[in-house]
Amino acid sequence: MMSSMSTKNINTHLIEIKDYFKVAISVDCVIFGFNNDELKVLLIESDLKEFKGKWSLLGDIVRSEEELDEAAYRVLKERTGLDNVYMEQVQTFGTINRHPAGRVITVAYYSLVNIEHVELKKSNNELHWHSIKDLHEMAFDHKQILDTCHERLKQQVMVQPVGFNLLPKKFSLRELQNLYEAILDVELDRRNFRKKFLSMDLLMDLNEEEEDVPHRPAKLYKFNFDKYDQRKKRYLGIGF
Amino acid sequence: MMSSMSTKNINTHLIEIKDYFKVAISVDCVIFGFNNDELKVLLIESDLKEFKGKWSLLGDIVRSEEELDEAAYRVLKERTGLDNVYMEQVQTFGTINRHPAGRVITVAYYSLVNIEHVELKKSNNELHWHSIKDLHEMAFDHKQILDTCHERLKQQVMVQPVGFNLLPKKFSLRELQNLYEAILDVELDRRNFRKKFLSMDLLMDLNEEEEDVPHRPAKLYKFNFDKYDQRKKRYLGIGF
């Protein structure tokens, strides 16, 4: 880093270096949830006049004594009361004019939460779970950030059991299929989907059934994370 | 973003906002190559006194009128003469004291190149292809960045045909296996590996053989990217 300057003298260095420290850094959290068979994201109405009335992701400036991940967890905790949830850094966005206040580079995280575990506090009544289907315009470059995180989620649910973070601990195969259909935005063949999942041999049949449902109660399952972890260590699956 | 400040008055806002613009942003490129059956990375000796004699990734400060990706491509082009190569943003590192000059957030990219296509210029004689196996200490947090990019590469080669960027256009199955073994740092069973790859039906048999090799010449193959792209559009493969 800064090695392209190695031919210049030290004073030029110092002036140039000072010039570089003019960027601000923020985090933006794409908090995904799932209910009513829809993939949702937690949004807030922007309070910047430039984006009046537009939806914005939840984010904040990273403080001078704060790590990036720490800032993202702080935003999540402040807004949802949750910690200890699935969160992953996805991509950093730094388009030159993306923020009206100056050059603000933002590190985007996505988080997968069970909507039922989120209690939106009264002071948070401007917060809203929004179906990702109906979102077109957003503040800043937040639509692009959302799309990028959604794309990452699509890739991840195909190869890793991250989607279960969006479901209750006990779920039916129908709920699981609805989740996959909502994330991937496709219709899946019911028989193939069940066959596929049951053949992985990672769902535990709980010998329980759904209660209080307006249709024939379905069997409930749990994902076997222990078995998955053990198998992952042994198995080397190349496939594309 | 900045919405946590919405209860403060505008002057407090402006002072605080000014305080935030004190970060610098850099890019660091993990440029992977493959030869002599080893996964290598292109490094330079650090010229900062704090890291004298330690190996450093190739990177630079992002200029005020420069996009992040643009900066990464510039570094790659300046150092290797290459453009139009596989490059992917991997992760952003921002530990508070990672850089002696102040808070420098760095966006890490990895790039996969064919070593034979890289002509290290005379002015670049401090550049060196280093086997990743022998790397322990590096300048800054560059070992952590390298490890993170290597981990991403391990994941990617299992689910996407990115590894072929590291090979010549025509390759033998042995070369392909050597590449996978070098990236994944494991020994693979020869029969299973071949069966696996041939069953994907994405390797084109070129009806050619290796030349000038000190062993029995092997058949040469090419990866069928067109077929892969077509299939990807149709196929929905969940598996973990």
XYZ file of C-alpha atoms in Angstrom:
480
model
C 0.000 0.000 0.000
C 1.146 3.524 -0.819
C 4.080 1.850 -2.481
C 3.510 3.690 -5.749
C 4.739 6.769 -3.899
C 8.104 5.295 -3.069
C 9.917 7.460 -5.612
C 8.690 10.742 -4.117
C 10.299 12.610 -1.261
C 8.961 12.435 2.260
C 7.291 15.891 2.287
C 5.284 15.107 -0.820
C 4.355 11.888 0.968
C 3.040 13.644 4.021
C 0.946 16.142 2.070
C -0.475 13.408 -0.110
C -1.187 11.159 2.842
C -3.058 13.970 4.601
C -5.114 14.425 1.467
C -6.210 10.817 1.535
C -7.785 10.940 4.990
C -10.973 12.598 3.820
C -13.260 9.630 3.471
C -15.996 8.516 5.866
C -16.927 4.907 6.392
C -20.368 3.534 7.161
C -22.071 0.177 7.504
C -25.426 -0.718 5.991
C -27.380 -3.760 7.147
C -29.710 -5.692 4.908
C -31.819 -7.439 7.545
C -33.788 -10.227 5.877
C -36.851 -11.844 7.407
C -39.529 -14.222 6.152
C -43.241 -14.306 6.822
C -46.518 -14.792 4.934
C -44.485 -16.669 2.331
C -42.556 -13.524 1.442
C -38.925 -12.517 1.776
C -38.813 -9.202 3.617
C -36.261 -6.593 4.534
C -36.286 -4.176 7.458
C -36.279 -0.562 6.238
C -36.636 2.966 7.522
C -37.817 6.122 5.816
C -34.852 8.293 4.923
C -34.574 11.523 6.911
C -32.227 13.224 4.439
C -33.954 15.888 2.379
C -32.297 14.519 -0.788
C -34.160 11.246 -0.374
C -37.339 12.417 1.340
C -39.925 9.676 1.593
C -37.670 6.997 0.123
C -36.829 3.757 1.907
C -33.381 3.351 3.329
C -31.414 0.430 4.757
C -30.453 0.541 8.415
C -26.961 1.848 8.809
C -24.678 4.287 10.522
C -21.248 5.877 10.347
C -18.490 3.710 11.826
C -17.087 5.479 14.873
C -13.397 6.240 15.141
C -12.846 3.633 17.862
C -15.122 1.007 16.394
C -14.443 -2.066 14.255
C -16.539 -2.606 11.120
C -18.314 -5.736 12.404
C -18.914 -4.033 15.740
C -20.685 -1.147 14.007
C -22.894 -3.548 12.056
C -23.834 -5.467 15.210
C -24.541 -2.187 17.000
C -26.967 -1.106 14.264
C -28.707 -4.471 14.365
C -28.967 -4.453 18.168
C -30.198 -0.840 18.319
C -32.870 -1.465 15.721
C -34.104 -4.973 16.454
C -32.973 -5.725 19.998
C -31.256 -8.804 18.578
C -27.720 -9.956 18.899
C -26.327 -13.410 18.280
C -27.874 -13.621 14.819
C -26.510 -14.695 11.465
C -24.605 -11.804 9.897
C -22.140 -11.718 7.038
C -20.165 -8.975 5.355
C -21.179 -8.998 1.696
C -19.652 -6.173 -0.302
C -18.333 -2.618 -0.040
C -19.811 0.180 -2.104
C -17.872 3.337 -2.806
C -19.233 5.048 -5.915
C -17.838 8.575 -5.878
C -21.110 10.500 -5.518
C -23.207 7.964 -3.647
C -23.625 10.229 -0.578
C -24.477 13.956 -0.583
C -22.208 14.730 2.423
C -18.948 13.676 0.733
C -17.163 10.462 -0.071
C -18.747 7.833 2.144
C -17.700 4.241 1.576
C -20.222 1.790 2.940
C -19.640 -1.797 3.977
C -22.792 -3.849 3.403
C -23.771 -6.723 5.685
C -26.681 -9.049 5.460
C -28.392 -10.577 8.404
C -30.948 -13.377 8.554
C -33.441 -13.167 11.400
C -36.654 -14.813 12.462
C -39.190 -11.989 12.192
C -41.076 -13.306 15.206
C -38.008 -12.712 17.373
C -37.844 -9.041 16.427
C -39.701 -6.625 18.648
C -39.786 -3.274 16.941
C -39.704 -0.810 19.819
C -42.137 2.076 20.007
C -39.389 4.549 19.186
C -38.840 2.480 16.081
C -42.291 2.920 14.630
C -40.771 4.358 11.498
C -39.256 0.889 10.888
C -41.044 -1.406 8.508
C -40.708 -4.946 7.178
C -41.009 -4.523 3.435
C -41.559 -7.264 0.878
C -38.549 -7.190 -1.413
C -40.829 -7.744 -4.408
C -42.409 -4.303 -4.138
C -39.207 -2.323 -3.784
C -38.120 -0.310 -6.745
C -36.658 3.033 -5.782
C -34.679 3.469 -2.580
C -32.481 6.158 -1.015
C -28.758 6.381 -1.952
C -27.560 3.262 -3.799
C -29.512 1.125 -1.358
C -31.471 -0.686 -4.064
C -28.188 -1.847 -5.582
C -26.934 -2.913 -2.143
C -30.169 -4.797 -1.460
C -29.996 -6.535 -4.848
C -26.375 -7.541 -4.274
C -27.191 -8.982 -0.845
C -30.243 -10.780 -2.234
C -28.051 -12.276 -4.975
C -25.574 -13.470 -2.345
C -28.419 -14.991 -0.334
C -29.646 -16.829 -3.452
C -26.186 -18.320 -3.956
C -25.739 -19.203 -0.295
C -29.018 -21.071 0.207
C -28.050 -23.428 -2.623
C -24.840 -24.570 -0.996
C -25.195 -23.884 2.728
C -27.994 -24.265 5.267
C -28.211 -20.544 6.053
C -31.882 -20.231 5.100
C -32.966 -22.013 8.284
C -32.105 -18.831 10.184
C -35.233 -17.322 8.635
C -37.554 -20.129 9.775
C -38.906 -21.193 13.151
C -36.878 -24.032 14.713
C -39.615 -26.484 13.780
C -40.972 -26.213 10.249
C -42.893 -28.178 7.670
C -41.528 -29.120 4.258
C -44.115 -26.775 2.766
C -42.752 -23.852 4.786
C -39.234 -24.784 3.694
C -40.282 -24.854 0.056
C -42.103 -21.535 0.412
C -38.911 -20.050 1.835
C -36.801 -21.298 -1.055
C -39.364 -20.093 -3.577
C -39.447 -16.640 -1.961
C -35.663 -16.303 -1.861
C -35.019 -17.668 -5.360
C -38.135 -16.074 -6.842
C -39.074 -19.253 -8.732
C -41.698 -21.986 -8.442
C -40.260 -25.340 -7.475
C -41.690 -28.758 -8.189
C -43.097 -30.071 -4.911
C -42.050 -33.704 -5.377
C -38.523 -32.951 -6.536
C -37.983 -30.443 -3.761
C -39.024 -32.920 -1.050
C -37.053 -35.748 -2.594
C -33.970 -33.537 -2.804
C -34.160 -32.412 0.816
C -35.057 -35.771 2.293
C -32.258 -37.463 0.323
C -29.697 -35.126 1.925
C -30.672 -36.861 5.169
C -30.226 -33.703 7.237
C -33.828 -33.054 8.284
C -34.914 -34.587 11.582
C -38.473 -35.855 11.632
C -39.777 -34.630 15.014
C -42.838 -36.908 15.058
C -44.895 -33.782 15.633
C -47.478 -32.044 13.517
C -48.452 -28.445 12.923
C -51.154 -27.063 15.199
C -53.923 -24.516 14.531
C -53.459 -24.451 10.773
C -56.283 -23.968 8.266
C -55.237 -27.046 6.294
C -54.305 -30.646 6.989
C -51.511 -30.443 9.588
C -48.099 -31.275 8.134
C -45.210 -33.071 9.792
C -42.621 -30.904 11.504
C -38.880 -31.089 10.949
C -35.713 -29.611 12.376
C -32.425 -29.159 10.557
C -29.630 -31.336 11.928
C -26.770 -28.858 12.209
C -24.543 -31.302 14.129
C -24.763 -33.906 11.405
C -24.163 -31.243 8.774
C -21.019 -29.994 10.540
C -19.614 -33.505 10.917
C -20.317 -34.398 7.310
C -18.829 -31.154 6.002
C -15.502 -32.063 7.579
C -15.352 -35.384 5.708
C -16.995 -34.600 2.411
C -15.397 -32.895 -0.535
C -18.142 -32.143 -3.020
C -17.073 -30.513 -6.247
C -20.015 -29.812 -8.522
C -21.049 -27.129 -10.977
C -27.251 6.204 7.434
C -26.488 8.931 9.964
C -30.064 8.500 11.079
C -29.064 7.970 14.691
C -28.280 11.670 14.723
C -31.774 12.741 13.823
C -32.539 14.082 17.295
C -29.590 16.486 17.333
C -29.582 19.977 15.913
C -28.038 20.781 12.566
C -24.839 22.408 13.930
C -23.990 19.366 15.979
C -24.630 17.418 12.813
C -22.156 19.416 10.761
C -19.380 19.214 13.352
C -19.901 15.505 13.773
C -20.055 14.903 10.053
C -16.766 16.767 9.574
C -15.245 14.555 12.241
C -16.153 11.424 10.321
C -14.261 12.316 7.159
C -10.880 11.278 8.498
C -10.539 7.813 7.060
C -8.487 6.734 4.057
C -9.498 3.926 1.761
C -7.196 1.542 -0.063
C -7.457 -1.573 -2.187
C -5.309 -4.686 -1.779
C -5.086 -7.303 -4.495
C -4.434 -10.956 -3.802
C -3.197 -12.045 -7.226
C -3.218 -15.837 -7.377
C -1.276 -17.855 -9.912
C -0.415 -21.524 -10.351
C 2.769 -23.208 -11.512
C 4.995 -26.144 -10.565
C 1.920 -27.653 -8.894
C 1.810 -24.834 -6.359
C -0.684 -22.072 -5.650
C 1.227 -18.800 -5.651
C 0.548 -15.176 -4.841
C 2.256 -12.085 -6.250
C 3.950 -10.095 -3.477
C 6.266 -7.163 -2.964
C 8.665 -6.338 -0.159
C 7.159 -3.676 2.072
C 8.889 -0.303 1.904
C 7.434 0.954 5.192
C 9.974 0.968 8.015
C 7.413 -0.628 10.337
C 7.342 -3.740 8.173
C 10.884 -3.722 6.789
C 11.667 -6.916 4.894
C 8.160 -8.351 5.229
C 6.045 -9.370 2.256
C 3.125 -7.181 1.322
C 0.165 -7.568 -1.016
C -0.071 -5.248 -4.006
C -2.289 -2.312 -3.238
C -2.691 1.425 -3.232
C -4.780 4.238 -1.845
C -8.022 4.834 -3.761
C -7.844 8.267 -5.376
C -10.519 10.853 -4.717
C -11.960 10.574 -8.218
C -11.606 6.823 -8.522
C -14.086 3.981 -8.035
C -13.039 1.037 -5.857
C -12.979 -1.504 -8.703
C -11.117 0.969 -10.880
C -8.374 1.289 -8.262
C -8.038 -2.498 -8.028
C -7.793 -2.864 -11.809
C -5.224 -0.054 -11.915
C -3.011 -1.823 -9.364
C -3.279 -5.085 -11.295
C -2.499 -3.407 -14.621
C 0.437 -1.409 -13.218
C 1.985 -4.469 -11.646
C 1.308 -7.253 -14.122
C 0.481 -5.515 -17.404
C -2.768 -7.500 -17.393
C -6.301 -6.332 -17.706
C -9.360 -8.343 -18.583
C -8.672 -10.945 -15.903
C -10.860 -12.583 -13.308
C -11.199 -10.289 -10.296
C -13.642 -10.298 -7.425
C -14.127 -8.116 -4.371
C -13.810 -10.392 -1.347
C -13.908 -8.535 1.953
C -13.147 -5.195 3.580
C -10.735 -4.954 6.495
C -10.835 -2.044 8.879
C -9.245 -2.979 12.189
C -8.570 0.270 14.016
C -4.769 0.120 14.145
C -4.059 -1.895 11.028
C -2.092 0.935 9.366
C 0.577 3.145 11.009
C -0.515 6.291 9.087
C -4.034 6.441 10.532
C -7.333 4.696 9.964
C -7.049 3.054 6.575
C -9.871 0.784 5.505
C -8.826 -1.629 2.797
C -11.037 -3.389 0.284
C -9.528 -6.760 -0.645
C -9.860 -8.227 -4.115
C -8.659 -11.510 -5.441
C -7.583 -12.088 -8.958
C -6.862 -15.321 -10.786
C -4.247 -15.125 -13.514
C -2.245 -17.452 -15.686
C 1.333 -16.904 -14.481
C 2.667 -17.381 -18.005
C 0.716 -14.345 -19.157
C 2.329 -12.095 -16.563
C 5.467 -10.300 -17.610
C 7.037 -8.778 -14.552
C 8.671 -5.620 -15.888
C 12.260 -4.730 -15.040
C 11.096 -1.956 -12.744
C 9.117 -4.622 -10.957
C 12.047 -6.801 -9.962
C 11.052 -6.450 -6.352
C 7.891 -8.414 -7.250
C 7.854 -12.104 -6.526
C 5.531 -15.074 -7.001
C 5.461 -16.694 -3.595
C 4.146 -20.153 -2.754
C 1.308 -19.618 -0.293
C 2.502 -22.613 1.722
C 5.658 -20.866 2.886
C 4.036 -17.626 3.973
C 3.758 -17.023 7.670
C 4.397 -13.431 8.620
C 3.410 -10.570 6.339
C 3.193 -6.768 6.557
C 0.056 -5.123 8.007
C -2.860 -7.594 8.304
C -1.976 -8.975 4.894
C -1.659 -12.556 6.106
C -5.239 -12.391 7.341
C -6.354 -10.876 4.030
C -4.515 -13.571 2.080
C -6.040 -16.324 4.230
C -9.543 -14.878 3.769
C -9.102 -14.714 -0.012
C -7.671 -18.232 -0.095
C -10.677 -19.451 1.895
C -13.021 -17.761 -0.601
C -11.126 -19.377 -3.469
C -11.489 -22.797 -1.806
C -15.239 -22.300 -1.583
C -15.559 -20.947 -5.116
C -13.701 -23.745 -6.906
C -16.137 -26.257 -5.419
C -19.206 -24.624 -6.918
C -18.006 -22.545 -9.880
C -15.491 -23.083 -12.674
C -13.257 -20.167 -11.633
C -10.142 -22.319 -11.176
C -9.697 -22.634 -14.938
C -8.498 -19.014 -14.952
C -5.306 -20.299 -13.346
C -4.636 -22.977 -15.993
C -3.565 -22.808 -19.634
C -6.525 -23.033 -22.041
C -5.618 -26.670 -22.791
C -4.855 -28.836 -19.808
C -4.627 -32.465 -18.776
C -6.744 -34.052 -16.055
C -3.575 -34.424 -14.019
C -2.912 -30.679 -14.191
C -6.520 -30.033 -13.177
C -6.205 -32.353 -10.199
C -2.885 -30.780 -9.198
C -4.591 -27.383 -9.279
C -7.438 -28.541 -7.043
C -5.022 -30.218 -4.652
C -2.927 -27.055 -4.437
C -5.921 -24.794 -3.821
C -7.676 -27.088 -1.346
C -4.436 -28.282 0.259
C -5.567 -31.926 0.253
C -4.740 -35.083 -1.664
C -7.546 -36.263 -3.894
C -8.220 -39.761 -5.111
C -7.255 -39.872 -8.804
C -10.083 -42.137 -9.950
C -12.821 -40.306 -8.076
C -11.580 -36.926 -9.223
C -11.605 -37.948 -12.895
C -14.963 -39.660 -12.613
C -16.428 -36.584 -10.930
C -15.161 -34.160 -13.563
C -15.947 -36.315 -16.562
C -19.465 -36.992 -15.254
C -20.182 -33.248 -15.172
C -19.787 -33.441 -18.946
C -18.231 -29.986 -19.175
C -14.707 -30.897 -20.299
C -14.121 -30.985 -24.060
C -11.772 -33.723 -25.217
C -9.545 -31.925 -27.760
C -8.132 -35.120 -29.313
C -4.713 -33.700 -28.622
C -1.932 -34.804 -26.325
C 0.672 -33.042 -24.252
C 4.011 -32.405 -25.969
C 7.535 -32.355 -24.580
C 6.655 -33.824 -21.213
C 8.928 -36.134 -19.208
C 6.155 -38.705 -18.808
C 3.584 -40.456 -20.969
C 1.711 -37.621 -22.754
C -1.798 -37.124 -21.393
C -4.925 -36.123 -23.271
C -5.718 -32.427 -23.334
C -9.051 -30.868 -22.415
C -10.737 -27.508 -22.512
C -13.543 -26.332 -20.217
C -16.818 -25.781 -22.054
C -17.905 -22.385 -20.695
C -20.776 -22.053 -23.199
C -22.351 -25.321 -22.095
C -21.838 -24.376 -18.471
C -23.587 -20.998 -18.939
C -26.539 -22.583 -20.729
C -26.918 -25.295 -18.138
C -26.677 -22.848 -15.240
C -29.731 -20.999 -16.539
C -31.848 -24.158 -16.456
C -30.509 -26.033 -13.480
C -31.413 -25.432 -9.886
C -29.057 -27.495 -7.776
C -29.578 -27.319 -4.040
C -27.078 -29.427 -2.152
C -25.154 -29.211 1.090
